[in-house]
CSV table of C-alpha atoms in Angstrom, one decimal:
chain,number,residue,atom,x,y,z
S,1,MET,CA,-24.5,-30.1,6.9
S,2,HIS,CA,-22.2,-27.2,8.1
S,3,PRO,CA,-23.9,-23.8,7.7
S,4,VAL,CA,-21.2,-22.6,5.4
S,5,LEU,CA,-21.7,-25.5,3.0
S,6,ASN,CA,-25.5,-25.2,3.3
S,7,LEU,CA,-25.3,-21.5,2.3
S,8,ALA,CA,-22.8,-22.3,-0.4
S,9,ARG,CA,-25.1,-24.9,-1.9
S,10,THR,CA,-28.0,-22.3,-2.0
S,11,VAL,CA,-25.8,-19.8,-3.8
S,12,PHE,CA,-24.5,-22.4,-6.2
S,13,LEU,CA,-28.1,-23.5,-7.1
S,14,GLU,CA,-29.1,-19.9,-7.6
S,15,ALA,CA,-26.2,-19.4,-10.0
S,16,ARG,CA,-27.2,-22.6,-11.9
S,17,ARG,CA,-30.7,-21.4,-12.3
S,18,SER,CA,-29.6,-18.0,-13.6
S,19,GLY,CA,-28.4,-17.2,-17.1
S,20,LEU,CA,-24.8,-18.2,-16.2
S,21,PRO,CA,-24.9,-21.7,-17.9
S,22,TRP,CA,-26.4,-20.3,-21.1
S,23,LEU,CA,-23.9,-17.4,-21.2
S,24,ALA,CA,-21.0,-19.9,-20.6
S,25,LEU,CA,-22.3,-22.1,-23.4
S,26,SER,CA,-22.6,-19.1,-25.7
S,27,SER,CA,-19.0,-18.1,-24.9
S,28,ILE,CA,-17.8,-21.6,-25.8
S,29,VAL,CA,-19.6,-21.6,-29.1
S,30,ALA,CA,-18.3,-18.2,-30.0
S,31,ALA,CA,-14.7,-19.1,-29.1
S,32,VAL,CA,-14.8,-22.3,-31.1
S,33,VAL,CA,-16.4,-20.6,-34.1
S,34,LEU,CA,-13.9,-17.8,-34.1
S,35,ALA,CA,-11.0,-20.3,-33.7
S,36,ALA,CA,-12.3,-22.4,-36.6
S,37,PHE,CA,-12.6,-19.3,-38.7
S,38,LEU,CA,-8.8,-18.8,-38.4
S,39,THR,CA,-8.3,-22.0,-40.3
S,40,GLN,CA,-9.6,-20.1,-43.4
S,41,VAL,CA,-7.3,-17.1,-43.0
S,42,ALA,CA,-4.1,-18.5,-41.3
S,43,LEU,CA,-1.4,-19.7,-43.7
S,44,THR,CA,0.8,-21.4,-41.1
S,45,GLU,CA,0.5,-22.7,-37.6
S,46,SER,CA,-3.3,-22.6,-37.7
S,47,LEU,CA,-3.7,-25.0,-34.8
S,48,GLN,CA,-1.5,-22.8,-32.5
S,49,LEU,CA,-3.4,-19.7,-33.6
S,50,GLN,CA,-6.8,-21.4,-32.9
S,51,ALA,CA,-5.7,-22.6,-29.5
S,52,ALA,CA,-4.3,-19.1,-28.6
S,53,LEU,CA,-7.4,-17.3,-29.7
S,54,ALA,CA,-9.8,-19.7,-28.0
S,55,ALA,CA,-7.9,-19.7,-24.8
S,56,ALA,CA,-7.7,-15.9,-24.6
S,57,LEU,CA,-11.4,-15.5,-25.4
S,58,LEU,CA,-12.5,-18.2,-22.9
S,59,ARG,CA,-10.3,-16.7,-20.2
S,60,ALA,CA,-11.7,-13.2,-20.7
S,61,CYS,CA,-15.3,-14.5,-20.9
S,62,GLY,CA,-14.8,-16.6,-17.7
S,63,VAL,CA,-13.6,-13.6,-15.7
S,64,PHE,CA,-16.4,-11.4,-17.0
S,65,LEU,CA,-19.1,-14.0,-16.4
S,66,VAL,CA,-18.0,-14.8,-12.8
S,67,ALA,CA,-17.6,-11.2,-11.8
S,68,LEU,CA,-21.0,-10.3,-13.3
S,69,ALA,CA,-22.7,-13.3,-11.7
S,70,VAL,CA,-21.3,-12.5,-8.2
S,71,ALA,CA,-22.0,-8.8,-8.5
S,72,SER,CA,-25.6,-9.2,-9.8
S,73,SER,CA,-26.5,-11.8,-7.2
S,74,THR,CA,-25.2,-9.6,-4.3
S,75,ALA,CA,-26.7,-6.4,-5.7
S,76,ARG,CA,-30.1,-8.2,-6.0
S,77,GLU,CA,-29.9,-9.4,-2.4
S,78,VAL,CA,-29.0,-5.9,-1.2
S,79,ALA,CA,-31.9,-4.3,-3.2
S,80,ASP,CA,-34.5,-6.9,-2.1
S,81,LYS,CA,-33.4,-6.7,1.6
S,82,GLY,CA,-32.5,-10.4,1.4
S,83,LEU,CA,-29.1,-9.7,2.7
S,84,GLU,CA,-30.4,-8.0,5.8
S,85,PHE,CA,-32.8,-10.9,6.4
S,86,MET,CA,-30.0,-13.5,6.1
S,87,LEU,CA,-27.8,-11.5,8.5
S,88,SER,CA,-30.6,-11.5,11.0
S,89,LEU,CA,-30.4,-15.3,11.2
S,90,PRO,CA,-28.4,-16.9,14.0
S,91,LEU,CA,-25.3,-17.2,11.9
S,92,SER,CA,-22.1,-15.3,12.2
S,93,ARG,CA,-21.2,-12.8,9.5
S,94,ALA,CA,-18.1,-14.8,8.8
S,95,THR,CA,-20.3,-17.9,8.0
S,96,GLN,CA,-22.5,-15.8,5.8
S,97,TYR,CA,-19.6,-14.3,3.9
S,98,LEU,CA,-17.6,-17.5,3.4
S,99,GLY,CA,-20.7,-19.4,2.4
S,100,ARG,CA,-21.5,-16.9,-0.3
S,101,TRP,CA,-17.9,-16.9,-1.6
S,102,LEU,CA,-17.7,-20.7,-1.5
S,103,GLY,CA,-20.9,-21.0,-3.6
S,104,HIS,CA,-19.7,-18.6,-6.1
S,105,ALA,CA,-16.3,-20.3,-6.1
S,106,TRP,CA,-18.0,-23.6,-7.0
S,107,SER,CA,-19.6,-22.0,-9.9
S,108,ALA,CA,-16.3,-20.4,-11.0
S,109,VAL,CA,-14.5,-23.8,-10.8
S,110,LEU,CA,-17.3,-25.4,-12.9
S,111,VAL,CA,-17.0,-22.6,-15.5
S,112,ALA,CA,-13.2,-23.2,-15.6
S,113,VAL,CA,-13.7,-27.0,-16.2
S,114,VAL,CA,-16.3,-26.4,-18.9
S,115,PHE,CA,-14.1,-23.8,-20.6
S,116,SER,CA,-11.1,-26.0,-20.6
S,117,LEU,CA,-12.8,-28.9,-22.5
S,118,PRO,CA,-12.8,-27.2,-25.9
S,119,LEU,CA,-9.1,-26.6,-25.8
S,120,LEU,CA,-8.6,-30.4,-26.0
S,121,LEU,CA,-9.3,-29.9,-29.7
S,122,TRP,CA,-5.9,-28.2,-30.2
S,123,SER,CA,-3.7,-28.9,-27.1
S,124,PRO,CA,-2.5,-32.0,-25.2
S,125,ALA,CA,-4.5,-33.0,-22.2
S,126,ALA,CA,-1.7,-32.4,-19.7
S,127,ALA,CA,-1.3,-28.8,-20.9
S,128,VAL,CA,-5.0,-28.2,-20.8
S,129,ALA,CA,-5.2,-29.6,-17.3
S,130,HIS,CA,-2.5,-27.2,-16.1
S,131,TRP,CA,-4.2,-24.3,-17.8
S,132,GLY,CA,-7.6,-25.3,-16.5
S,133,LEU,CA,-6.5,-25.6,-12.9
S,134,SER,CA,-4.9,-22.2,-13.1
S,135,LEU,CA,-8.1,-20.8,-14.6
S,136,ALA,CA,-10.1,-22.3,-11.8
S,137,LEU,CA,-8.0,-20.6,-9.1
S,138,GLU,CA,-8.0,-17.4,-11.0
S,139,LEU,CA,-11.8,-17.4,-11.3
S,140,ALA,CA,-12.2,-18.2,-7.6
S,141,LEU,CA,-10.0,-15.1,-7.0
S,142,VAL,CA,-12.3,-13.1,-9.2
S,143,ALA,CA,-15.3,-14.3,-7.3
S,144,ALA,CA,-13.6,-13.1,-4.0
S,145,LEU,CA,-12.8,-9.8,-5.7
S,146,ALA,CA,-16.3,-9.3,-7.0
S,147,LEU,CA,-17.9,-10.2,-3.7
S,148,PHE,CA,-15.7,-7.7,-1.9
S,149,PHE,CA,-16.6,-4.9,-4.2
S,150,SER,CA,-20.3,-5.9,-4.3
S,151,MET,CA,-20.5,-5.9,-0.5
S,152,ALA,CA,-18.7,-2.6,-0.3
S,153,PHE,CA,-20.7,-0.7,-3.0
S,154,GLY,CA,-24.0,-2.6,-2.9
S,155,GLN,CA,-24.7,-1.8,-6.6
S,156,LEU,CA,-24.1,-3.7,-9.8
S,157,LEU,CA,-22.3,-1.2,-12.0
S,158,PRO,CA,-19.7,0.1,-9.5
S,159,ALA,CA,-18.9,-3.4,-8.4
S,160,VAL,CA,-18.4,-4.7,-11.9
S,161,ALA,CA,-16.4,-1.6,-12.9
S,162,ALA,CA,-14.1,-1.9,-9.8
S,163,SER,CA,-13.6,-5.6,-10.3
S,164,ALA,CA,-12.8,-5.1,-14.0
S,165,GLY,CA,-10.4,-2.2,-13.3
S,166,PHE,CA,-8.6,-4.2,-10.6
S,167,TYR,CA,-8.2,-7.2,-12.8
S,168,LEU,CA,-7.0,-5.3,-15.9
S,169,LEU,CA,-4.5,-3.4,-13.8
S,170,ALA,CA,-3.2,-6.6,-12.3
S,171,ARG,CA,-2.9,-8.1,-15.7
S,172,ALA,CA,-1.1,-5.2,-17.3
S,173,LEU,CA,1.1,-4.0,-14.4
S,174,SER,CA,4.2,-6.0,-15.4
S,175,THR,CA,4.1,-4.3,-18.8
S,176,ILE,CA,3.6,-0.9,-17.1
S,177,GLN,CA,6.6,-1.7,-14.9
S,178,ALA,CA,8.8,-2.6,-17.9
S,179,ILE,CA,7.9,0.7,-19.5
S,180,ALA,CA,8.5,2.7,-16.3
S,181,SER,CA,11.9,1.0,-15.7
S,182,ALA,CA,13.4,2.7,-18.7
S,183,PRO,CA,12.6,6.4,-18.2
S,184,LEU,CA,13.6,9.0,-20.8
S,185,ASP,CA,15.5,11.0,-18.2
S,186,GLU,CA,16.8,9.1,-15.2
S,187,SER,CA,17.6,12.3,-13.4
S,188,ASP,CA,14.0,13.4,-13.5
S,189,TRP,CA,12.6,13.0,-9.9
S,190,ALA,CA,9.0,12.9,-11.2
S,191,GLN,CA,9.8,9.9,-13.3
S,192,ARG,CA,11.6,8.2,-10.5
S,193,ALA,CA,8.7,8.9,-8.2
S,194,ALA,CA,6.3,7.4,-10.7
S,195,GLN,CA,8.4,4.3,-11.1
S,196,SER,CA,8.5,3.9,-7.3
S,197,MET,CA,4.7,4.3,-7.1
S,198,ILE,CA,4.2,1.7,-9.8
S,199,ASP,CA,6.6,-0.7,-8.1
S,200,ALA,CA,4.6,-0.2,-4.8
S,201,ILE,CA,1.3,-1.0,-6.6
S,202,ALA,CA,2.8,-4.1,-8.2
S,203,PHE,CA,4.0,-5.3,-4.8
S,204,VAL,CA,0.4,-5.4,-3.4
S,205,LEU,CA,-1.4,-6.7,-6.5
S,206,PRO,CA,-1.5,-10.3,-7.7
S,207,ARG,CA,0.6,-11.4,-10.7
S,208,LEU,CA,-2.2,-12.3,-13.0
S,209,ASP,CA,0.0,-12.1,-16.0
S,210,ALA,CA,2.0,-15.1,-14.7
S,211,VAL,CA,-1.1,-17.4,-14.5
S,212,THR,CA,-3.3,-19.2,-17.0
S,213,ARG,CA,-0.9,-18.4,-19.8
S,214,THR,CA,-1.7,-19.2,-23.4
S,215,ASP,CA,1.9,-20.4,-24.1
S,216,TRP,CA,1.3,-23.3,-21.7
S,217,LEU,CA,-1.1,-24.7,-24.2
S,218,LEU,CA,1.3,-24.2,-27.1
S,219,TYR,CA,4.6,-25.2,-25.6
S,220,GLY,CA,3.8,-27.1,-22.5
S,221,ALA,CA,3.4,-26.3,-18.8
S,222,PRO,CA,6.1,-24.4,-17.0
S,223,ALA,CA,8.5,-25.8,-14.5
S,224,ALA,CA,6.8,-27.2,-11.4
S,225,GLY,CA,8.3,-24.6,-9.1
S,226,ALA,CA,7.1,-21.6,-11.2
S,227,TYR,CA,3.7,-23.2,-11.7
S,228,LEU,CA,3.1,-23.9,-8.0
S,229,ALA,CA,4.4,-20.4,-7.1
S,230,ALA,CA,1.9,-18.8,-9.5
S,231,LEU,CA,-1.0,-20.9,-8.1
S,232,GLY,CA,0.1,-20.2,-4.5
S,233,GLY,CA,0.1,-16.5,-5.2
S,234,LEU,CA,-3.5,-16.8,-6.4
S,235,ALA,CA,-4.6,-18.7,-3.4
S,236,LEU,CA,-2.9,-16.3,-1.0
S,237,TYR,CA,-4.4,-13.2,-2.6
S,238,ALA,CA,-7.9,-14.8,-2.5
S,239,LEU,CA,-7.4,-15.4,1.2
S,240,LEU,CA,-6.4,-11.7,1.7
S,241,LEU,CA,-9.5,-10.6,-0.2
S,242,LEU,CA,-11.7,-12.8,2.0
S,243,ALA,CA,-10.1,-11.4,5.1
S,244,ALA,CA,-10.6,-7.8,3.9
S,245,GLY,CA,-14.2,-8.6,3.0
S,246,LEU,CA,-14.8,-10.1,6.5
S,247,VAL,CA,-13.3,-7.1,8.2
S,248,ASP,CA,-15.4,-4.7,6.1
S,249,LEU,CA,-18.6,-6.7,6.8
S,250,GLN,CA,-18.0,-6.9,10.5
S,251,ARG,CA,-17.5,-3.2,11.0
S,252,ARG,CA,-20.6,-2.1,9.1
S,253,ASN,CA,-24.2,-1.9,10.2
S,254,LEU,CA,-26.4,-3.2,7.3
């Protein structure tokens, strides 16, 4: 077996033996229960409301669980000197880094598959499949993001905080852009500078607001071109994060 796959298998088995499966199951139960509760309070379109709430909760839980699992695993290795031991083995740092990410990505994809299944209660299978594939790529991107910050900081809390901040900013940036595009005073240079800065930040961040959308479950998947472009953006940014992580790991002495 290739060293990358062997290391990925080890990381995946570690995640499976951790609390991740139980936390994922708890998230599913909570989402289904809260969605079912809506049937008691919603007067109309209860199925749509249930699907929207469950999808939003499952997406948020998936992102949090994957980021927490990656950050805690890496921080534990750093604290126990396990990372130093692994890097002393006759394996390149690229192999070590990619193997770790691949193992966490497998866990992320499995979480996405499991989280997609309850949505079949309210949405067509084709719509759930589109949503689930997008969630799988999004969680793989989150795994790359959390691994990058975990390797950079070496501690759990800063890594999780940085990952959460990055993700939330990428999700909300289109709204921030829309607000900034209509300044109160167009002649104010400070407002124009702020708008330019926001546009520059949006240019280098992934469009997470365009993927794993709840309306796909309610009204059907988007056009094939838009869907593939959204997924391609996720894959490209995940590769950029992996490249950045490799460069950072290669230049440091652990």
